[in-house]
Amino acid sequence: MQPDTSELENFINEQAINNTLEHAANPDRANVLEILSKAREAKGLTLEETATLLQVTDPELDEELFAAARDVKNAIYGNRLVLFAPMYITNECGNSCLYCGFNVTNKDLTRRTLSPEEIRSDVIALEEQGHKRLLLVYGEHPKLKADWIAETVQTVYDTVSEKSGEIRRVNVNCAPLSVEGFRKLQEVGIGTYQCFQETYHEKTYDSVHKGGVKKNFLWRLHALHRAMEAGIEDVGMGALFGLYDYKFEILALLTHAQDLENKFGVGPHTISFPRLEPALNADMAYNPPCPIDDMTFKRIVAILRLAVPYTGLILSTRESAVLRRELLDIGVSQISAGSRTYPGAYSDPEYDRPEVQQFCISDNRSLDEVIRDIVDAGYLPSWCTACYRLGRTGEHFMDLAKRGFIQQYCLPNSLLTFQEYLEDYASESTRKAGKVCITNEVDNCPVERRSVVESRLKRIEQGERDLYL
C-alpha cells in the first residue's frame, strides 16, 4: 500500500529549472569569469549562476572552473579527506527499479539479510581493517521496519574488536520512513540519514520505478524533511547520474537543498553523485539513458563544490582509482574505501559476487592501499567523529564552518585518528609514509592547538585511544 502524499508539495518546479537553463545558454565569457570570481569567496552560488556554469562549453573556461573549485576546496577543507565504508545489511527489496540489481523481479539475485551474529562478523572484519565510520545500506522491503533497523544500528555500535576496534559513527541509507520511524533511528544515535531521489525529473522517475513504495515520488522527495522533523540533524541527498539530463538534476538537487535550508535552517550535510554502474539483470545500468563521460563528471563535481562550498561531497568506489584521485583535488571531501556491495561481504572469503551485489565497483583496492595512495598524493586521511559526538552537527556545524572555526578542530582531529590507524592497522610501508605526513602536518595546526596535538599524538603512541578536541 502506498503512503498518503495528498498534502505534500512537489517543490521541484521543472518548468522553472528548464527556463533557468535555457536563459543561461551560450554564456558570455566575461559573465562566467565574474561568477567564478564570486565563487572563490566560498559563499555559494544561485541557481542562475550554477546554470550558467553548467552551460559552459569552452575548454579554457573549464580550466578556470577547475582552478576555482580547487581554491575553494583547499580553503575550506585543506588536504583532509574523510574515509568510510558501506556495509550492506540486506539486499531484500520490494521495489522494481530498472537500474538496480536488487530489483524485486530479479530472480537470479540471491537474497540475504544478516543476522545479529553475521552483522557482528562483518563489523569486526571492517574494524580490523581500521574503519571507524560506516554507512549501513538496506534494501527497501516493506517488512524491514524502523525498530529492526534501529536494532541493527545498535548491534554495530556494540561490536568492539581488538586494538582500537570500534565504530564511532553509523550513517544509514534505508527506505524513507515516517517521522515516528525516523525518531527511532535518531534515538539510537545514527549520524547522517542518507536518501537519494535517484532522479528529480518526475516523468523519468515514474518510468524507471515500475513498482513498490519507491514509485511514490513525493514520499521519497520529502524523506529528508521527515528525518529532520524527527530530530536527525545531518541528512545526505543525491541523484543517480545517467538517468536524466545532469544539468537538470544538479539544479534540482540545489533546489532540494534550498528547501531544506528554508524550512529547517540548514541544508544537507552531504551530497552524493553516483553514476550508473553495471548490475545483474539491469539492462539500463549497462546502457544509461543519459551517459556521462569523465570530463562531464569532473565538471559536475567542480560546479557542486562552488555551488555548496560547505557541504560534504561523497565519492564512491563506483569510479576508478585514477579518476577518484583527480576528483579529490577539485571538490570531493569524503570517499569510501575497500568497499563491497552485498550483505556479509567483508567476512566473505570470495571477492566478486555478482549474484548478490547491488552493482559493480571500479576501485577494488584495500583500505590500506587507498590510504597509501592518498598520502602519496598529499592528502591527510581522517576518521574524525568528534563534531558528531560533541554535538557540533546540523545548523551548529554549518555555522562554525562558515565562520572558519571548524578548521580549529578538523586538522587536529584528523591527525589523531590517522595516528591511531598507523599504530594499529597500517602496513609497514603505509606506516612510514604516514608518520612523515603527520610530522609535516603538525606544523599546519593552529598555533594555540599545536602543543595539545603533539601531546595527544604521543599519548596515542603510548597506547591511549579515541582522543579528540
Short mmCIF file of C-alpha atoms in Angstrom, two decimals:
data_model
loop_
_atom_site.label_atom_id
_atom_site.label_comp_id
_atom_site.label_asym_id
_atom_site.label_seq_id
_atom_site.Cartn_x
_atom_site.Cartn_y
_atom_site.Cartn_z
CA MET A 1 0.00 0.00 0.00
CA GLN A 2 1.31 3.45 -0.95
CA PRO A 3 1.60 6.13 1.78
CA ASP A 4 -0.72 9.13 1.67
CA THR A 5 1.06 12.05 -0.01
CA SER A 6 -2.01 14.13 -0.90
CA GLU A 7 -0.83 17.07 1.20
CA LEU A 8 2.80 17.02 0.06
CA GLU A 9 4.10 19.68 -2.31
CA ASN A 10 6.34 18.99 -5.27
CA PHE A 11 8.78 21.85 -4.74
CA ILE A 12 10.84 20.81 -7.80
CA ASN A 13 9.47 23.21 -10.41
CA GLU A 14 10.55 21.53 -13.62
CA GLN A 15 9.46 24.38 -15.87
CA ALA A 16 11.37 26.91 -13.78
CA ILE A 17 14.51 24.77 -13.91
CA ASN A 18 14.23 24.34 -17.67
CA ASN A 19 13.68 28.08 -18.10
CA THR A 20 16.75 28.82 -15.99
CA LEU A 21 18.88 26.51 -18.10
CA GLU A 22 17.51 27.94 -21.33
CA HIS A 23 18.17 31.50 -20.17
CA ALA A 24 21.77 30.58 -19.30
CA ALA A 25 22.53 29.04 -22.70
CA ASN A 26 25.61 30.29 -24.59
CA PRO A 27 27.06 32.18 -21.62
CA ASP A 28 29.30 35.18 -22.11
CA ARG A 29 32.94 34.56 -21.14
CA ALA A 30 33.09 37.69 -19.00
CA ASN A 31 29.96 36.62 -17.11
CA VAL A 32 31.40 33.16 -16.45
CA LEU A 33 34.64 34.66 -15.10
CA GLU A 34 32.64 37.02 -12.89
CA ILE A 35 30.69 34.08 -11.45
CA LEU A 36 33.90 32.15 -10.82
CA SER A 37 35.38 35.19 -9.08
CA LYS A 38 32.36 35.35 -6.80
CA ALA A 39 32.52 31.58 -6.22
CA ARG A 40 36.04 31.93 -4.82
CA GLU A 41 34.52 33.85 -1.89
CA ALA A 42 33.01 30.49 -0.77
CA LYS A 43 29.53 31.92 -0.26
CA GLY A 44 27.81 29.59 -2.71
CA LEU A 45 26.01 30.26 -5.99
CA THR A 46 22.45 30.98 -7.04
CA LEU A 47 20.58 28.59 -9.31
CA GLU A 48 21.04 31.06 -12.16
CA GLU A 49 24.81 31.27 -11.61
CA THR A 50 25.06 27.50 -11.37
CA ALA A 51 23.06 27.12 -14.59
CA THR A 52 25.50 29.45 -16.34
CA LEU A 53 28.46 27.30 -15.32
CA LEU A 54 26.58 24.20 -16.46
CA GLN A 55 26.21 25.69 -19.95
CA VAL A 56 29.92 26.40 -20.46
CA THR A 57 31.40 24.61 -23.48
CA ASP A 58 34.76 26.40 -23.76
CA PRO A 59 37.65 24.11 -22.62
CA GLU A 60 39.62 27.16 -21.48
CA LEU A 61 36.80 28.13 -19.15
CA ASP A 62 36.74 24.57 -17.87
CA GLU A 63 40.27 25.09 -16.61
CA GLU A 64 39.16 28.29 -14.89
CA LEU A 65 36.29 26.34 -13.33
CA PHE A 66 38.60 23.65 -12.00
CA ALA A 67 41.02 26.24 -10.64
CA ALA A 68 38.22 27.99 -8.74
CA ALA A 69 36.92 24.70 -7.34
CA ARG A 70 40.45 23.78 -6.29
CA ASP A 71 40.84 27.07 -4.43
CA VAL A 72 37.53 26.70 -2.59
CA LYS A 73 38.17 23.07 -1.70
CA ASN A 74 41.58 23.92 -0.30
CA ALA A 75 40.36 26.98 1.62
CA ILE A 76 37.59 25.09 3.42
CA TYR A 77 38.82 21.51 3.70
CA GLY A 78 42.56 21.79 3.24
CA ASN A 79 44.03 18.40 2.41
CA ARG A 80 41.86 16.43 4.84
CA LEU A 81 39.87 13.53 3.41
CA VAL A 82 37.26 11.56 5.38
CA LEU A 83 37.07 7.79 4.81
CA PHE A 84 34.21 5.36 5.36
CA ALA A 85 32.91 2.00 4.18
CA PRO A 86 29.42 0.96 3.10
CA MET A 87 28.11 -2.14 4.87
CA TYR A 88 25.08 -3.87 3.36
CA ILE A 89 22.68 -5.36 5.92
CA THR A 90 20.15 -6.78 3.45
CA ASN A 91 19.56 -6.99 -0.28
CA GLU A 92 15.88 -7.89 0.10
CA CYS A 93 13.78 -5.28 -1.67
CA GLY A 94 10.16 -4.73 -2.63
CA ASN A 95 10.83 -2.17 -5.37
CA SER A 96 11.14 -2.68 -9.10
CA CYS A 97 13.84 -0.27 -10.29
CA LEU A 98 15.13 -0.86 -13.82
CA TYR A 99 18.71 0.18 -13.00
CA CYS A 100 19.28 -1.85 -9.80
CA GLY A 101 20.40 -5.40 -9.14
CA PHE A 102 18.16 -5.54 -6.05
CA ASN A 103 15.04 -5.24 -8.28
CA VAL A 104 12.28 -7.40 -6.76
CA THR A 105 11.78 -9.07 -10.18
CA ASN A 106 15.44 -10.18 -10.36
CA LYS A 107 15.09 -13.92 -9.75
CA ASP A 108 18.81 -14.54 -10.24
CA LEU A 109 19.81 -12.45 -7.22
CA THR A 110 20.47 -14.43 -4.05
CA ARG A 111 18.59 -12.64 -1.26
CA ARG A 112 20.19 -12.34 2.15
CA THR A 113 19.50 -10.46 5.38
CA LEU A 114 22.22 -10.55 8.02
CA SER A 115 21.50 -11.94 11.48
CA PRO A 116 22.94 -10.09 14.52
CA GLU A 117 25.82 -12.60 14.58
CA GLU A 118 26.53 -12.01 10.89
CA ILE A 119 26.41 -8.25 11.41
CA ARG A 120 28.97 -8.53 14.17
CA SER A 121 31.19 -10.68 11.96
CA ASP A 122 31.19 -8.10 9.16
CA VAL A 123 31.72 -5.20 11.58
CA ILE A 124 34.72 -6.94 13.14
CA ALA A 125 36.20 -7.53 9.69
CA LEU A 126 35.84 -3.81 8.93
CA GLU A 127 37.22 -2.77 12.32
CA GLU A 128 40.24 -4.96 11.79
CA GLN A 129 40.96 -3.02 8.61
CA GLY A 130 40.83 0.22 10.61
CA HIS A 131 37.42 1.60 9.72
CA LYS A 132 35.66 3.88 12.22
CA ARG A 133 32.81 5.22 10.09
CA LEU A 134 30.22 3.03 8.36
CA LEU A 135 27.29 3.64 6.07
CA LEU A 136 24.71 0.90 6.66
CA VAL A 137 22.77 0.11 3.48
CA TYR A 138 19.39 -1.64 3.39
CA GLY A 139 17.24 -2.91 0.55
CA GLU A 140 13.85 -1.22 0.61
CA HIS A 141 11.49 -4.04 1.59
CA PRO A 142 8.18 -3.24 3.36
CA LYS A 143 8.89 -5.86 6.03
CA LEU A 144 12.06 -4.01 7.14
CA LYS A 145 10.67 -1.78 9.89
CA ALA A 146 12.29 1.09 11.78
CA ASP A 147 12.55 -0.93 15.01
CA TRP A 148 14.60 -3.61 13.27
CA ILE A 149 16.83 -1.07 11.50
CA ALA A 150 17.48 0.62 14.85
CA GLU A 151 18.42 -2.76 16.38
CA THR A 152 20.97 -3.37 13.62
CA VAL A 153 22.49 0.06 14.21
CA GLN A 154 22.81 -0.70 17.91
CA THR A 155 24.45 -4.04 17.11
CA VAL A 156 27.09 -2.22 15.07
CA TYR A 157 27.80 0.27 17.84
CA ASP A 158 28.03 -2.53 20.39
CA THR A 159 30.57 -4.56 18.40
CA VAL A 160 34.13 -3.96 19.55
CA SER A 161 37.19 -5.87 18.35
CA GLU A 162 40.85 -5.85 19.42
CA LYS A 163 43.15 -2.83 19.34
CA SER A 164 41.05 0.31 18.79
CA GLY A 165 38.29 -1.60 17.01
CA GLU A 166 35.04 0.28 17.38
CA ILE A 167 32.67 2.05 15.02
CA ARG A 168 32.24 5.66 16.10
CA ARG A 169 29.75 6.92 13.52
CA VAL A 170 26.99 4.92 11.85
CA ASN A 171 25.25 6.59 8.92
CA VAL A 172 22.18 4.97 7.40
CA ASN A 173 20.86 4.58 3.86
CA CYS A 174 17.43 2.96 4.07
CA ALA A 175 13.92 3.36 2.70
CA PRO A 176 12.10 6.60 3.58
CA LEU A 177 10.32 6.27 6.92
CA SER A 178 7.59 8.12 8.75
CA VAL A 179 8.56 10.79 11.26
CA GLU A 180 7.96 8.25 14.04
CA GLY A 181 10.23 5.77 12.30
CA PHE A 182 12.99 8.32 11.90
CA ARG A 183 12.75 9.17 15.59
CA LYS A 184 13.64 5.56 16.38
CA LEU A 185 16.82 5.90 14.31
CA GLN A 186 17.64 9.20 15.97
CA GLU A 187 17.24 7.62 19.39
CA VAL A 188 19.96 5.03 18.69
CA GLY A 189 22.36 7.75 17.61
CA ILE A 190 22.71 7.50 13.86
CA GLY A 191 24.95 10.10 12.26
CA THR A 192 23.62 11.03 8.81
CA TYR A 193 20.44 9.73 7.23
CA GLN A 194 21.06 9.38 3.51
CA CYS A 195 18.41 9.06 0.81
CA PHE A 196 18.87 9.62 -2.92
CA GLN A 197 15.99 10.82 -5.06
CA GLU A 198 17.69 8.99 -7.98
CA THR A 199 16.14 11.41 -10.50
CA TYR A 200 14.20 14.61 -9.85
CA HIS A 201 12.53 14.50 -13.25
CA GLU A 202 9.09 13.14 -12.37
CA LYS A 203 8.29 11.54 -15.74
CA THR A 204 11.65 9.76 -15.80
CA TYR A 205 11.23 8.78 -12.15
CA ASP A 206 7.90 7.15 -12.96
CA SER A 207 9.30 5.31 -15.97
CA VAL A 208 12.30 3.73 -14.19
CA HIS A 209 10.47 2.80 -10.98
CA LYS A 210 7.95 0.18 -12.01
CA GLY A 211 6.61 -0.88 -8.64
CA GLY A 212 6.93 -0.77 -4.87
CA VAL A 213 6.69 2.10 -2.41
CA LYS A 214 9.64 3.75 -4.14
CA LYS A 215 7.35 4.51 -7.09
CA ASN A 216 5.82 7.26 -4.92
CA PHE A 217 7.85 10.31 -5.99
CA LEU A 218 6.57 12.68 -3.31
CA TRP A 219 7.01 10.24 -0.42
CA ARG A 220 10.69 9.95 -1.33
CA LEU A 221 11.11 13.64 -2.09
CA HIS A 222 10.02 14.56 1.46
CA ALA A 223 12.02 11.83 3.23
CA LEU A 224 14.76 14.19 4.37
CA HIS A 225 12.15 16.65 5.62
CA ARG A 226 10.62 13.94 7.83
CA ALA A 227 14.06 12.90 9.06
CA MET A 228 14.91 16.44 10.10
CA GLU A 229 11.49 16.88 11.68
CA ALA A 230 12.30 13.78 13.74
CA GLY A 231 15.48 15.39 15.07
CA ILE A 232 18.08 13.93 12.71
CA GLU A 233 20.26 16.99 12.13
CA ASP A 234 22.53 15.64 9.39
CA VAL A 235 20.98 14.37 6.16
CA GLY A 236 22.56 13.36 2.86
CA MET A 237 20.99 13.68 -0.58
CA GLY A 238 21.99 12.61 -4.08
CA ALA A 239 20.96 11.81 -7.62
CA LEU A 240 21.89 8.81 -9.76
CA PHE A 241 23.56 10.36 -12.76
CA GLY A 242 22.79 8.77 -16.10
CA LEU A 243 19.01 8.51 -15.74
CA TYR A 244 18.23 12.03 -16.98
CA ASP A 245 19.93 15.27 -18.06
CA TYR A 246 22.64 16.02 -15.50
CA LYS A 247 22.12 19.79 -15.76
CA PHE A 248 18.52 19.43 -14.66
CA GLU A 249 19.50 17.05 -11.85
CA ILE A 250 22.08 19.47 -10.42
CA LEU A 251 19.66 22.38 -10.31
CA ALA A 252 17.02 20.11 -8.78
CA LEU A 253 19.49 18.90 -6.14
CA LEU A 254 20.25 22.50 -5.23
CA THR A 255 16.53 23.33 -5.16
CA HIS A 256 16.05 20.44 -2.74
CA ALA A 257 18.92 21.72 -0.59
CA GLN A 258 17.44 25.23 -0.55
CA ASP A 259 14.04 23.91 0.50
CA LEU A 260 15.59 22.12 3.48
CA GLU A 261 17.52 25.23 4.46
CA ASN A 262 14.42 27.39 4.21
CA LYS A 263 12.37 25.04 6.39
CA PHE A 264 14.98 23.81 8.91
CA GLY A 265 17.74 26.43 8.85
CA VAL A 266 20.32 24.05 7.37
CA GLY A 267 20.72 22.17 4.13
CA PRO A 268 22.19 18.70 3.54
CA HIS A 269 25.32 17.61 5.36
CA THR A 270 26.46 15.70 2.26
CA ILE A 271 25.65 15.34 -1.43
CA SER A 272 26.42 12.22 -3.46
CA PHE A 273 26.54 11.94 -7.25
CA PRO A 274 26.93 8.28 -8.24
CA ARG A 275 26.93 7.28 -11.90
CA LEU A 276 25.09 4.21 -13.16
CA GLU A 277 27.25 1.09 -12.98
CA PRO A 278 26.52 -2.43 -14.32
CA ALA A 279 24.20 -4.57 -12.20
CA LEU A 280 22.85 -8.11 -12.57
CA ASN A 281 19.86 -8.27 -14.98
CA ALA A 282 19.61 -4.48 -15.16
CA ASP A 283 19.98 -3.53 -18.82
CA MET A 284 19.57 0.16 -18.06
CA ALA A 285 22.65 0.06 -15.83
CA TYR A 286 24.69 -1.18 -18.80
CA ASN A 287 23.11 1.33 -21.18
CA PRO A 288 22.33 4.57 -19.31
CA PRO A 289 19.69 6.77 -20.98
CA CYS A 290 21.90 9.84 -20.43
CA PRO A 291 25.52 8.61 -20.20
CA ILE A 292 28.08 10.94 -18.64
CA ASP A 293 31.74 10.91 -19.70
CA ASP A 294 34.61 11.52 -17.30
CA MET A 295 35.17 15.17 -18.24
CA THR A 296 31.50 15.99 -17.74
CA PHE A 297 31.60 14.15 -14.42
CA LYS A 298 34.61 16.21 -13.38
CA ARG A 299 32.71 19.39 -14.22
CA ILE A 300 29.76 18.19 -12.14
CA VAL A 301 31.99 17.80 -9.09
CA ALA A 302 33.63 21.20 -9.55
CA ILE A 303 30.30 23.01 -10.01
CA LEU A 304 28.80 21.36 -6.94
CA ARG A 305 31.80 22.38 -4.88
CA LEU A 306 31.34 26.01 -5.89
CA ALA A 307 27.55 25.96 -5.50
CA VAL A 308 27.54 24.47 -1.98
CA PRO A 309 31.07 25.06 -0.64
CA TYR A 310 30.44 23.82 2.92
CA THR A 311 28.53 20.67 2.02
CA GLY A 312 30.46 17.39 2.03
CA LEU A 313 30.79 15.79 -1.41
CA ILE A 314 30.95 11.99 -1.35
CA LEU A 315 32.66 9.86 -4.00
CA SER A 316 32.18 6.09 -4.04
CA THR A 317 34.22 3.21 -5.41
CA ARG A 318 31.97 3.15 -8.48
CA GLU A 319 34.70 5.34 -10.01
CA SER A 320 38.21 4.24 -10.97
CA ALA A 321 41.21 4.85 -8.75
CA VAL A 322 42.71 7.25 -11.29
CA LEU A 323 39.57 9.38 -11.61
CA ARG A 324 38.97 9.33 -7.86
CA ARG A 325 42.38 10.84 -7.20
CA GLU A 326 41.75 13.55 -9.79
CA LEU A 327 38.39 14.49 -8.26
CA LEU A 328 39.82 14.89 -4.76
CA ASP A 329 41.62 17.98 -5.95
CA ILE A 330 38.53 19.84 -7.14
CA GLY A 331 35.84 19.11 -4.62
CA VAL A 332 35.45 15.66 -3.08
CA SER A 333 35.77 15.64 0.72
CA GLN A 334 34.66 12.07 1.60
CA ILE A 335 35.41 8.75 -0.08
CA SER A 336 34.55 5.12 0.54
CA ALA A 337 37.41 2.64 0.51
CA GLY A 338 37.72 -1.14 0.38
CA SER A 339 34.01 -1.28 -0.47
CA ARG A 340 31.80 -4.25 -1.29
CA THR A 341 28.13 -4.01 -2.19
CA TYR A 342 26.37 -7.04 -0.75
CA PRO A 343 25.39 -8.39 2.69
CA GLY A 344 28.12 -10.28 4.51
CA ALA A 345 30.74 -9.13 2.02
CA TYR A 346 33.55 -8.30 4.42
CA SER A 347 33.60 -11.68 6.13
CA ASP A 348 33.22 -13.45 2.76
CA PRO A 349 36.47 -15.07 1.53
CA GLU A 350 35.32 -14.61 -2.06
CA TYR A 351 35.56 -11.23 -3.73
CA ASP A 352 33.43 -10.76 -6.82
CA ARG A 353 29.85 -11.92 -6.20
CA PRO A 354 27.55 -10.63 -8.97
CA GLU A 355 24.72 -12.89 -7.81
CA VAL A 356 24.34 -10.93 -4.55
CA GLN A 357 25.74 -7.44 -5.12
CA GLN A 358 23.81 -4.27 -5.94
CA PHE A 359 26.20 -3.04 -8.62
CA CYS A 360 29.81 -3.41 -9.79
CA ILE A 361 32.58 -1.24 -8.39
CA SER A 362 35.65 0.06 -10.21
CA ASP A 363 38.11 0.79 -7.39
CA ASN A 364 38.85 -2.60 -5.84
CA ARG A 365 41.81 -1.55 -3.71
CA SER A 366 42.02 -2.31 0.00
CA LEU A 367 41.68 0.43 2.61
CA ASP A 368 45.42 0.38 3.24
CA GLU A 369 46.19 0.72 -0.46
CA VAL A 370 43.83 3.68 -0.76
CA ILE A 371 45.37 5.35 2.27
CA ARG A 372 48.91 4.94 0.96
CA ASP A 373 47.83 6.39 -2.39
CA ILE A 374 46.13 9.47 -0.95
CA VAL A 375 49.04 10.13 1.42
CA ASP A 376 51.43 9.96 -1.53
CA ALA A 377 49.13 12.43 -3.31
CA GLY A 378 49.42 14.89 -0.41
CA TYR A 379 46.17 14.21 1.45
CA LEU A 380 45.57 13.53 5.13
CA PRO A 381 43.23 10.58 5.86
CA SER A 382 40.64 11.24 8.55
CA TRP A 383 38.18 9.15 10.54
CA CYS A 384 37.20 12.06 12.78
CA THR A 385 33.83 11.81 14.51
CA ALA A 386 34.40 14.48 17.16
CA CYS A 387 31.88 17.03 15.88
CA TYR A 388 29.13 14.44 15.73
CA ARG A 389 29.88 13.13 19.22
CA LEU A 390 30.20 16.60 20.77
CA GLY A 391 27.01 17.94 19.21
CA ARG A 392 28.64 20.06 16.53
CA THR A 393 26.08 18.94 13.94
CA GLY A 394 23.36 20.36 11.72
CA GLU A 395 22.97 24.13 11.90
CA HIS A 396 25.64 24.39 14.62
CA PHE A 397 28.22 22.67 12.38
CA MET A 398 27.37 24.84 9.37
CA ASP A 399 27.58 27.99 11.46
CA LEU A 400 31.04 27.02 12.70
CA ALA A 401 32.17 26.01 9.23
CA LYS A 402 31.05 29.24 7.57
CA ARG A 403 32.92 31.29 10.18
CA GLY A 404 36.08 29.24 9.70
CA PHE A 405 36.15 27.94 13.27
CA ILE A 406 35.80 24.30 12.23
CA GLN A 407 39.39 24.35 10.96
CA GLN A 408 40.43 24.67 14.59
CA TYR A 409 39.17 21.13 15.13
CA CYS A 410 39.28 19.23 11.84
CA LEU A 411 43.02 19.15 11.19
CA PRO A 412 43.97 18.23 14.80
CA ASN A 413 41.33 15.51 15.00
CA SER A 414 42.32 14.14 11.60
CA LEU A 415 45.89 13.79 12.80
CA LEU A 416 44.81 11.97 15.96
CA THR A 417 42.63 9.46 14.10
CA PHE A 418 45.33 8.89 11.48
CA GLN A 419 47.87 8.23 14.24
CA GLU A 420 45.56 5.54 15.62
CA TYR A 421 45.32 3.90 12.22
CA LEU A 422 49.09 3.91 11.78
CA GLU A 423 49.69 2.40 15.20
CA ASP A 424 47.05 -0.34 14.97
CA TYR A 425 46.32 -1.26 11.35
CA ALA A 426 48.69 0.14 8.73
CA SER A 427 51.12 -1.90 6.66
CA GLU A 428 54.77 -1.07 7.24
CA SER A 429 55.11 1.00 4.07
CA THR A 430 51.93 2.97 4.82
CA ARG A 431 53.06 3.50 8.41
CA LYS A 432 56.37 5.02 7.29
CA ALA A 433 54.70 7.32 4.78
CA GLY A 434 52.00 8.25 7.31
CA LYS A 435 54.47 9.19 10.02
CA VAL A 436 56.16 11.60 7.65
CA CYS A 437 52.75 13.04 6.75
CA ILE A 438 51.83 13.59 10.41
CA THR A 439 55.16 15.26 11.19
CA ASN A 440 54.67 17.68 8.33
CA GLU A 441 51.02 18.39 9.11
CA VAL A 442 51.51 19.17 12.81
CA ASP A 443 53.18 22.41 11.76
CA ASN A 444 49.96 23.39 9.96
CA CYS A 445 47.86 23.13 13.11
CA PRO A 446 46.70 26.41 14.67
CA VAL A 447 49.46 27.66 16.96
CA GLU A 448 47.23 27.58 20.02
CA ARG A 449 46.42 23.90 19.37
CA ARG A 450 49.84 22.61 18.37
CA SER A 451 51.20 21.63 21.78
CA VAL A 452 47.95 19.86 22.67
CA VAL A 453 48.04 17.91 19.40
CA GLU A 454 51.68 16.93 19.89
CA SER A 455 50.93 15.76 23.42
CA ARG A 456 47.97 13.65 22.33
CA LEU A 457 49.87 12.13 19.42
CA LYS A 458 52.44 10.91 21.95
CA ARG A 459 49.72 9.56 24.21
CA ILE A 460 48.34 7.56 21.27
CA GLU A 461 51.82 6.18 20.58
CA GLN A 462 51.87 5.07 24.22
CA GLY A 463 48.56 3.20 23.91
CA GLU A 464 45.73 5.64 24.58
CA ARG A 465 42.92 5.76 22.04
CA ASP A 466 39.94 7.87 20.97
CA LEU A 467 41.41 11.27 21.83
CA TYR A 468 39.82 14.27 20.20
CA LEU A 469 39.22 18.00 20.52
#
